[in-house]
Amino acid sequence: MHDSSKPPSRSPSPATPARSFLLMVLRAPLTRRAWREVAYCLLAFPLGLAGGVVLTVLLALGAGLTVSLLGAVVGVLILVTGVRLARTLGGVHRRMASAFLGERLPTLERPLAGTGLFGRLDAGLRDGAGWRAVSYVLVKLPVSALGMYAVLWWLTGLVNVTAPLRWAVFGQQPGPGDDGMPVLTPIPAGGLTVDTFAGTFGALALGVVLLLLAPWPTRLVVGADRWLLRALLGTSQLADRVRDLEETRALAVDDSVALLRRLERDLHDGAQVRLVAVAMSLDMIKERLGPPGTDDGPAPSGDGDSIDLVRVRQLVDGAHRNATEALTELRDLARGLHPPALDDGLPDALATLAARSSIPVELTTDVPRRPTPAIETIAYFCAAELLTNVIKHSGATQAILTVDECHDGMLRLQVVDDGRGGATIGAGSGLTGLVQRVRPVDGRLLVHSPEGGPTTAVVELPMHA
């Protein structure tokens, strides 16, 4: 039965929006985020001030010298130095944002490389990421000043909170004829003073209000700084798109190589084994039938008909020959999909390739890091095609095959022969196919083949697709 005398239980009412807002305002000055943002503004101000002033001087000096004929080179050199300095300062700002704000930004794209003095100067002037860093360092100067103004709200609030303590303990009460103890405010216009001890509690209340409001100007400045960091020190949309396309391409190339490798294993372990079994069975049938000329007359069958043994031997021989040819073609096809020698690495596969060559091949390998399977496959087939061209077309008596890793992280494959020379890319030659093979992974093929030789072909590939 229901007990009417017992009051019904009430579930706790959810917090109203006003109460939630009030709790957020009261807790904001005590959060770790607020203090991290204050520390970030304090540390970013001297760096932003010094970096902005120095960079402004460098850019003004470089631009002034550039317009003159004699100082143009020096002016460009100063401008490039300013761009490099901005990159360095931008890196420091990125690390500070990561440490205090948790802002994780992808690394800037590397500057362009140039050869020679004028090439490096030209590459420095065309450094898009560097100029975006210049923009950030210049804009950071007023932003860091606004950050210090936001910190001023905290400082004035803390000072005003201690007003009663300073009056009573440290004796800061005004003397006769004084205007009173000043009360600080973050607003530069006007000023407040207190003349009595009771008035210091009004200053304390003002300090509490300022401390409650202080996190929001700081957060506003830091929010603007975050946007600038992402827009100017992050990667551009074009760079992000290029990176996505490179990752997609690498996945597609690796997947295609894995698919071909799996197909090669299926052919090797499946179809080839069945063809070998068929060829062996045909061999056994031939042995049972005996050699030609032995009992070639018609043989009786179980149903009373005769069997032409000569015709049977011809059919078995034809089937055995077709099975053997199919097995050979299948092996060549599987080897063309993925050479099994690559399972032990590129140097071993190239050693096998050189050993099978009909002309002497001197092999030198120096690859401390193993490339990805896709790059190994492309390098192997490039070496095979180049050696085939040497054997078929150059008239060379020997070849030198060198594979090593360059200082810039590229895999370099070089084939040198002592043939007649005259090899060119294009005109339907096999070298055109090599260009198409290396292009999907940003590789390149260089050929130097004067008339009379020697011919040098160089394939450069990245270590990963």
Coordinates of C-alpha atoms in Angstrom, one line a residue:
M1 CA 0.0 0.0 0.0
H2 CA 1.1 3.5 -0.7
D3 CA 2.1 5.5 2.5
S4 CA 0.7 8.9 1.9
S5 CA 2.3 10.2 5.1
K6 CA 5.8 9.8 3.6
P7 CA 6.8 12.7 1.4
P8 CA 7.8 11.7 -2.1
S9 CA 11.5 11.7 -2.8
R10 CA 12.9 14.5 -5.0
S11 CA 15.5 13.9 -7.6
P12 CA 18.3 16.5 -7.6
S13 CA 17.5 19.2 -10.1
P14 CA 20.0 19.7 -12.8
A15 CA 22.2 22.8 -12.6
T16 CA 20.6 25.8 -14.3
P17 CA 22.6 27.6 -17.1
A18 CA 23.0 30.6 -14.8
R19 CA 24.5 28.5 -12.0
S20 CA 26.8 26.7 -14.4
F21 CA 28.0 30.1 -15.8
L22 CA 28.6 31.4 -12.3
L23 CA 30.6 28.3 -11.3
M24 CA 32.7 28.6 -14.5
V25 CA 33.5 32.3 -13.8
L26 CA 34.5 31.5 -10.2
R27 CA 36.7 28.6 -11.1
A28 CA 38.3 30.2 -14.1
P29 CA 41.2 32.0 -12.2
L30 CA 42.1 28.7 -10.4
T31 CA 42.3 26.4 -13.4
R32 CA 45.7 25.1 -14.8
R33 CA 44.7 26.4 -18.2
A34 CA 44.5 30.0 -17.0
W35 CA 47.9 29.9 -15.3
R36 CA 49.5 28.2 -18.3
E37 CA 48.1 31.0 -20.6
V38 CA 49.5 33.7 -18.2
A39 CA 52.9 32.0 -18.2
Y40 CA 52.8 31.8 -22.0
C41 CA 52.0 35.5 -22.4
L42 CA 54.8 36.4 -19.9
L43 CA 57.5 34.4 -21.8
A44 CA 56.2 35.3 -25.2
F45 CA 56.5 39.0 -24.7
P46 CA 60.3 39.4 -24.5
L47 CA 60.8 37.0 -27.4
G48 CA 58.1 38.7 -29.5
L49 CA 59.5 42.1 -28.7
A50 CA 63.1 41.3 -29.5
G51 CA 62.3 39.1 -32.5
G52 CA 59.9 41.6 -34.0
V53 CA 62.3 44.6 -33.6
V54 CA 65.4 42.7 -35.0
L55 CA 63.5 41.3 -37.9
T56 CA 62.0 44.7 -38.7
V57 CA 65.4 46.2 -38.8
L58 CA 66.8 43.4 -41.0
L59 CA 63.9 43.7 -43.5
A60 CA 64.1 47.5 -43.7
L61 CA 67.9 47.4 -44.2
G62 CA 67.7 44.6 -46.8
A63 CA 64.9 46.3 -48.7
G64 CA 66.8 49.6 -48.7
L65 CA 70.0 48.0 -50.0
T66 CA 68.1 46.0 -52.6
V67 CA 66.9 49.0 -54.5
S68 CA 70.5 50.2 -55.0
L69 CA 72.6 48.7 -57.7
L70 CA 75.7 48.1 -55.7
G71 CA 74.1 46.8 -52.6
A72 CA 71.5 44.5 -54.3
V73 CA 73.3 41.3 -53.5
V74 CA 74.0 42.4 -49.9
G75 CA 70.4 43.4 -49.5
V76 CA 69.1 40.1 -50.8
L77 CA 71.5 38.3 -48.5
I78 CA 70.1 40.3 -45.5
L79 CA 66.6 39.5 -46.6
V80 CA 67.3 35.8 -46.8
T81 CA 69.0 36.0 -43.4
G82 CA 65.9 37.6 -42.0
V83 CA 63.7 34.8 -43.5
R84 CA 66.0 32.2 -41.9
L85 CA 65.9 34.1 -38.6
A86 CA 62.1 34.1 -38.8
R87 CA 62.1 30.4 -39.3
T88 CA 64.2 29.9 -36.2
L89 CA 62.0 32.3 -34.1
G90 CA 58.9 30.6 -35.4
G91 CA 60.3 27.2 -34.2
V92 CA 60.8 28.7 -30.7
H93 CA 57.3 30.0 -30.7
R94 CA 55.9 26.6 -31.9
R95 CA 57.7 24.8 -29.0
M96 CA 56.4 27.3 -26.5
A97 CA 52.9 26.9 -27.8
S98 CA 53.3 23.1 -27.5
A99 CA 54.7 23.2 -24.0
F100 CA 52.2 25.7 -22.5
L101 CA 49.1 25.6 -24.7
G102 CA 49.3 22.0 -26.0
E103 CA 49.1 23.3 -29.5
R104 CA 50.6 20.6 -31.7
L105 CA 51.5 21.9 -35.2
P106 CA 53.0 19.9 -38.1
T107 CA 56.5 20.8 -39.0
L108 CA 57.0 23.4 -41.6
E109 CA 58.0 22.2 -45.1
R110 CA 61.7 22.3 -45.6
P111 CA 63.2 25.3 -47.5
L112 CA 64.1 24.9 -51.1
A113 CA 67.7 23.8 -51.9
G114 CA 69.8 25.8 -54.4
T115 CA 73.2 25.3 -55.9
G116 CA 75.7 28.1 -55.8
L117 CA 75.4 31.5 -54.1
F118 CA 72.7 32.9 -56.4
G119 CA 70.8 29.6 -56.4
R120 CA 70.6 29.6 -52.6
L121 CA 69.6 33.3 -52.5
D122 CA 66.9 32.6 -55.1
A123 CA 65.7 29.6 -53.1
G124 CA 65.6 31.7 -49.9
L125 CA 63.6 34.4 -51.5
R126 CA 61.1 31.9 -52.8
D127 CA 60.7 30.2 -49.3
G128 CA 56.9 30.5 -48.9
A129 CA 56.9 28.9 -45.4
G130 CA 59.8 31.2 -44.4
W131 CA 57.8 34.3 -45.4
R132 CA 54.8 33.1 -43.5
A133 CA 57.1 32.8 -40.4
V134 CA 58.2 36.4 -41.1
S135 CA 54.6 37.5 -41.1
Y136 CA 54.0 35.7 -37.8
V137 CA 57.1 37.2 -36.1
L138 CA 56.0 40.7 -37.2
V139 CA 52.4 40.3 -36.1
K140 CA 53.6 38.7 -32.8
L141 CA 55.0 42.0 -31.7
P142 CA 51.6 43.7 -31.1
V143 CA 50.0 40.4 -30.1
S144 CA 52.6 39.9 -27.4
A145 CA 52.0 43.5 -26.2
L146 CA 48.3 42.7 -25.9
G147 CA 49.3 39.6 -24.0
M148 CA 51.2 41.7 -21.4
Y149 CA 48.1 44.0 -21.1
A150 CA 46.0 40.9 -20.4
V151 CA 48.6 39.9 -17.7
L152 CA 48.2 43.4 -16.3
W153 CA 44.6 42.4 -15.2
W154 CA 46.1 39.7 -13.1
L155 CA 48.7 41.9 -11.6
T156 CA 46.3 44.7 -10.7
G157 CA 43.9 42.3 -9.2
L158 CA 46.6 40.6 -7.0
V159 CA 47.9 44.0 -5.8
N160 CA 44.4 45.3 -4.9
V161 CA 43.5 42.1 -3.0
T162 CA 46.4 42.9 -0.7
A163 CA 45.3 46.5 0.0
P164 CA 44.1 45.9 3.6
L165 CA 47.3 43.9 4.4
R166 CA 49.5 46.7 3.0
W167 CA 47.6 49.3 4.9
A168 CA 47.6 47.6 8.3
V169 CA 50.9 45.7 8.3
F170 CA 53.3 47.5 5.9
G171 CA 52.1 51.0 6.8
Q172 CA 51.2 52.2 3.4
Q173 CA 48.4 54.4 4.7
P174 CA 48.7 58.0 3.4
G175 CA 50.2 60.7 5.6
P176 CA 48.8 64.2 6.2
G177 CA 48.4 66.0 2.9
D178 CA 48.7 62.9 0.8
D179 CA 46.1 62.0 -1.8
G180 CA 45.5 58.5 -0.4
M181 CA 46.7 55.0 -1.2
P182 CA 46.3 54.4 -4.9
V183 CA 44.1 51.6 -6.2
L184 CA 45.4 50.1 -9.4
T185 CA 43.1 49.4 -12.5
P186 CA 44.0 47.9 -15.9
I187 CA 42.3 50.9 -17.5
P188 CA 44.9 53.6 -18.2
A189 CA 42.5 56.5 -17.9
G190 CA 41.8 58.0 -14.5
G191 CA 42.8 56.7 -11.0
L192 CA 41.3 55.6 -7.7
T193 CA 42.6 56.2 -4.1
V194 CA 41.4 55.2 -0.6
D195 CA 41.8 57.4 2.5
T196 CA 40.6 55.0 5.2
F197 CA 41.2 51.5 6.3
A198 CA 37.6 50.6 5.5
G199 CA 38.1 51.9 1.9
T200 CA 40.8 49.2 1.4
F201 CA 38.1 46.6 1.5
G202 CA 36.6 48.3 -1.5
A203 CA 40.0 47.9 -3.2
L204 CA 40.0 44.3 -2.2
A205 CA 36.5 43.8 -3.7
L206 CA 37.8 45.4 -6.9
G207 CA 40.8 43.1 -6.9
V208 CA 38.6 40.1 -6.6
V209 CA 36.5 41.3 -9.5
L210 CA 39.6 41.9 -11.6
L211 CA 40.9 38.4 -10.8
L212 CA 37.6 36.9 -11.9
L213 CA 37.7 38.8 -15.1
A214 CA 41.4 38.4 -15.8
P215 CA 41.3 34.9 -17.4
W216 CA 39.0 36.1 -20.3
P217 CA 41.3 38.8 -21.8
T218 CA 44.2 36.4 -21.5
R219 CA 42.1 33.7 -23.2
L220 CA 41.1 36.1 -26.0
V221 CA 44.7 37.0 -26.7
V222 CA 45.8 33.4 -26.6
G223 CA 43.0 32.4 -28.9
A224 CA 44.1 35.0 -31.5
D225 CA 47.6 33.7 -31.1
R226 CA 46.5 30.1 -31.7
W227 CA 44.8 31.2 -34.9
L228 CA 47.9 33.0 -36.1
L229 CA 50.1 29.9 -35.2
R230 CA 47.9 27.6 -37.2
A231 CA 47.6 30.0 -40.2
L232 CA 51.2 31.2 -40.4
L233 CA 53.4 28.6 -38.7
G234 CA 51.4 25.5 -39.7
T235 CA 51.5 23.9 -43.1
S236 CA 49.5 25.5 -45.9
Q237 CA 46.5 23.9 -47.5
L238 CA 48.5 23.1 -50.6
A239 CA 51.2 21.4 -48.5
D240 CA 48.6 19.4 -46.6
R241 CA 47.1 18.3 -49.9
V242 CA 50.5 17.3 -51.2
R243 CA 51.2 15.4 -48.1
D244 CA 47.9 13.6 -48.3
L245 CA 48.5 12.7 -51.9
E246 CA 52.0 11.5 -51.1
E247 CA 50.7 9.2 -48.4
T248 CA 47.9 8.0 -50.6
R249 CA 50.4 7.3 -53.4
A250 CA 52.7 5.4 -51.0
L251 CA 49.8 3.2 -49.8
A252 CA 48.8 2.5 -53.4
V253 CA 52.3 1.6 -54.5
D254 CA 52.9 -0.6 -51.4
D255 CA 49.6 -2.3 -51.9
S256 CA 50.2 -3.0 -55.5
V257 CA 53.6 -4.5 -54.7
A258 CA 52.1 -6.6 -51.9
L259 CA 49.4 -7.8 -54.3
L260 CA 51.9 -8.7 -57.0
R261 CA 54.0 -10.5 -54.4
R262 CA 51.0 -12.5 -53.2
L263 CA 50.0 -13.3 -56.8
E264 CA 53.6 -14.6 -57.5
R265 CA 53.4 -16.8 -54.4
D266 CA 50.0 -18.1 -55.5
L267 CA 51.3 -18.9 -58.9
H268 CA 54.5 -20.5 -57.5
D269 CA 52.7 -22.6 -54.9
G270 CA 49.5 -23.3 -56.8
A271 CA 49.4 -23.3 -60.6
Q272 CA 53.1 -24.2 -61.1
V273 CA 52.8 -27.2 -58.7
R274 CA 49.7 -28.5 -60.5
L275 CA 51.4 -28.1 -63.9
V276 CA 54.5 -30.0 -62.6
A277 CA 52.2 -32.8 -61.4
V278 CA 50.5 -32.9 -64.8
A279 CA 53.9 -33.1 -66.6
M280 CA 55.1 -35.9 -64.3
S281 CA 51.8 -37.8 -64.9
L282 CA 52.3 -37.5 -68.6
D283 CA 55.9 -38.8 -68.2
M284 CA 54.6 -41.8 -66.3
I285 CA 52.1 -42.5 -69.1
K286 CA 54.9 -42.3 -71.7
E287 CA 56.9 -44.8 -69.8
R288 CA 54.0 -47.2 -69.5
L289 CA 53.3 -46.9 -73.2
G290 CA 57.0 -47.7 -74.0
P291 CA 59.3 -46.2 -76.6
P292 CA 58.0 -45.6 -80.2
G293 CA 58.2 -48.6 -82.5
T294 CA 57.5 -51.1 -79.6
D295 CA 54.2 -52.9 -80.2
D296 CA 52.8 -50.1 -82.3
G297 CA 49.9 -52.3 -83.5
P298 CA 46.4 -51.7 -82.3
A299 CA 45.9 -52.8 -78.7
P300 CA 42.5 -54.3 -77.6
S301 CA 40.5 -52.2 -75.2
G302 CA 38.2 -53.5 -72.5
D303 CA 35.0 -53.1 -74.6
G304 CA 36.4 -55.0 -77.6
D305 CA 37.6 -51.9 -79.6
S306 CA 41.2 -51.4 -80.5
I307 CA 43.5 -48.5 -79.4
D308 CA 45.9 -46.8 -81.7
L309 CA 49.1 -46.6 -79.6
V310 CA 50.9 -44.4 -82.1
R311 CA 48.1 -41.8 -81.9
V312 CA 48.1 -42.1 -78.1
R313 CA 51.8 -41.5 -77.9
Q314 CA 51.5 -38.4 -80.2
L315 CA 48.7 -37.0 -77.9
V316 CA 50.7 -37.6 -74.8
D317 CA 53.8 -36.1 -76.3
G318 CA 51.9 -33.0 -77.4
A319 CA 50.2 -32.7 -74.0
H320 CA 53.6 -33.0 -72.2
R321 CA 55.2 -30.4 -74.5
N322 CA 52.4 -28.0 -73.9
A323 CA 52.5 -28.5 -70.1
T324 CA 56.3 -27.9 -70.1
E325 CA 55.9 -24.7 -72.2
A326 CA 53.1 -23.5 -70.0
L327 CA 55.2 -24.2 -66.9
T328 CA 58.1 -22.2 -68.4
E329 CA 55.9 -19.3 -69.3
L330 CA 54.3 -19.3 -65.9
R331 CA 57.7 -19.2 -64.2
D332 CA 58.7 -16.3 -66.3
L333 CA 55.5 -14.5 -65.6
A334 CA 55.8 -15.1 -61.8
R335 CA 59.5 -13.9 -61.9
G336 CA 58.3 -10.8 -63.7
L337 CA 55.7 -10.1 -61.1
H338 CA 58.1 -10.3 -58.1
P339 CA 61.6 -11.8 -58.2
P340 CA 61.9 -14.3 -55.3
A341 CA 65.5 -13.1 -54.9
L342 CA 64.2 -9.8 -53.4
D343 CA 63.0 -11.7 -50.3
D344 CA 66.6 -11.6 -49.1
G345 CA 67.2 -7.9 -49.9
L346 CA 68.2 -5.8 -52.9
P347 CA 72.0 -6.5 -52.7
D348 CA 71.4 -10.3 -52.9
A349 CA 68.9 -9.9 -55.7
L350 CA 71.3 -7.7 -57.7
A351 CA 74.1 -10.2 -57.1
T352 CA 71.9 -13.0 -58.6
L353 CA 71.1 -10.7 -61.5
A354 CA 74.7 -9.9 -62.2
A355 CA 75.7 -13.6 -62.0
R356 CA 73.1 -14.4 -64.7
S357 CA 74.4 -11.8 -67.1
S358 CA 76.1 -12.9 -70.3
I359 CA 78.8 -10.2 -69.9
P360 CA 80.9 -9.6 -66.8
V361 CA 79.2 -7.3 -64.3
E362 CA 81.1 -5.7 -61.4
L363 CA 78.7 -5.2 -58.6
T364 CA 79.2 -2.7 -55.6
T365 CA 76.5 -2.2 -53.0
D366 CA 76.4 0.1 -50.0
V367 CA 72.8 0.3 -48.7
P368 CA 72.9 0.5 -44.8
R369 CA 69.2 1.1 -44.6
R370 CA 66.8 -1.3 -46.4
P371 CA 64.3 0.5 -48.7
T372 CA 60.7 -0.4 -48.7
P373 CA 59.6 -3.4 -50.8
A374 CA 58.1 -1.1 -53.5
I375 CA 61.4 0.8 -54.0
E376 CA 63.4 -2.5 -54.0
T377 CA 61.2 -3.9 -56.7
I378 CA 61.5 -0.8 -58.9
A379 CA 65.3 -0.7 -58.4
Y380 CA 65.6 -4.3 -59.3
F381 CA 63.6 -4.1 -62.5
C382 CA 65.5 -0.9 -63.5
A383 CA 68.8 -2.7 -63.0
A384 CA 67.5 -5.6 -65.0
E385 CA 66.3 -3.4 -67.9
L386 CA 69.6 -1.4 -68.0
L387 CA 71.7 -4.5 -68.1
T388 CA 69.5 -6.0 -70.8
N389 CA 70.0 -2.8 -72.9
V390 CA 73.7 -3.1 -72.3
I391 CA 73.8 -6.7 -73.5
K392 CA 71.4 -6.1 -76.5
H393 CA 72.3 -2.7 -77.9
S394 CA 75.6 -1.3 -76.6
G395 CA 78.1 -3.9 -77.8
A396 CA 79.9 -3.6 -74.4
T397 CA 82.3 -6.2 -73.0
Q398 CA 81.7 -5.4 -69.4
A399 CA 79.5 -3.3 -67.1
I400 CA 79.7 -1.8 -63.6
L401 CA 76.6 -1.8 -61.4
T402 CA 76.7 0.4 -58.3
V403 CA 74.0 0.8 -55.7
D404 CA 74.4 3.1 -52.7
E405 CA 72.5 5.5 -50.5
C406 CA 73.3 9.2 -51.1
H407 CA 73.8 11.8 -48.4
D408 CA 70.3 13.3 -49.2
G409 CA 68.6 10.0 -48.3
M410 CA 68.1 8.9 -51.9
L411 CA 68.9 5.4 -53.3
R412 CA 71.2 5.7 -56.3
L413 CA 71.6 2.9 -58.9
Q414 CA 74.3 3.4 -61.5
V415 CA 75.2 1.3 -64.5
V416 CA 78.3 2.1 -66.5
D417 CA 79.3 0.2 -69.7
D418 CA 82.2 0.5 -72.2
G419 CA 79.9 0.2 -75.3
R420 CA 79.5 2.4 -78.3
G421 CA 77.3 5.0 -76.6
G422 CA 74.6 7.0 -78.2
A423 CA 71.8 6.0 -75.9
T424 CA 69.0 8.5 -75.5
I425 CA 65.7 8.7 -73.6
G426 CA 62.7 8.6 -75.9
A427 CA 62.2 7.5 -79.5
G428 CA 60.6 4.3 -78.3
S429 CA 63.6 3.1 -76.4
G430 CA 63.4 1.0 -73.2
L431 CA 64.7 4.0 -71.3
T432 CA 61.3 5.7 -71.7
G433 CA 59.7 2.8 -69.9
L434 CA 62.2 3.2 -67.0
V435 CA 61.2 6.9 -66.8
Q436 CA 57.6 5.9 -66.5
R437 CA 58.5 3.3 -63.9
V438 CA 60.3 5.6 -61.5
R439 CA 58.1 8.7 -62.0
P440 CA 55.2 7.5 -59.7
V441 CA 57.6 7.5 -56.7
D442 CA 59.3 10.8 -57.5
G443 CA 62.3 9.1 -58.9
R444 CA 64.4 10.2 -61.9
L445 CA 66.6 8.7 -64.6
L446 CA 69.7 10.4 -65.9
V447 CA 71.6 9.2 -68.9
H448 CA 75.0 10.4 -70.2
S449 CA 75.9 8.5 -73.4
P450 CA 78.2 10.3 -75.9
E451 CA 79.0 8.8 -79.2
G452 CA 81.8 6.2 -78.7
G453 CA 80.9 5.7 -75.1
P454 CA 81.0 5.1 -72.3
T455 CA 77.4 5.2 -71.2
T456 CA 76.4 6.1 -67.7
A457 CA 72.8 5.6 -66.5
V458 CA 71.8 6.8 -63.0
V459 CA 68.4 6.0 -61.4
E460 CA 67.6 7.9 -58.2
L461 CA 64.8 6.7 -56.0
P462 CA 63.5 7.7 -52.5
M463 CA 64.0 5.1 -49.8
H464 CA 60.3 4.9 -49.4
A465 CA 57.4 5.4 -51.8

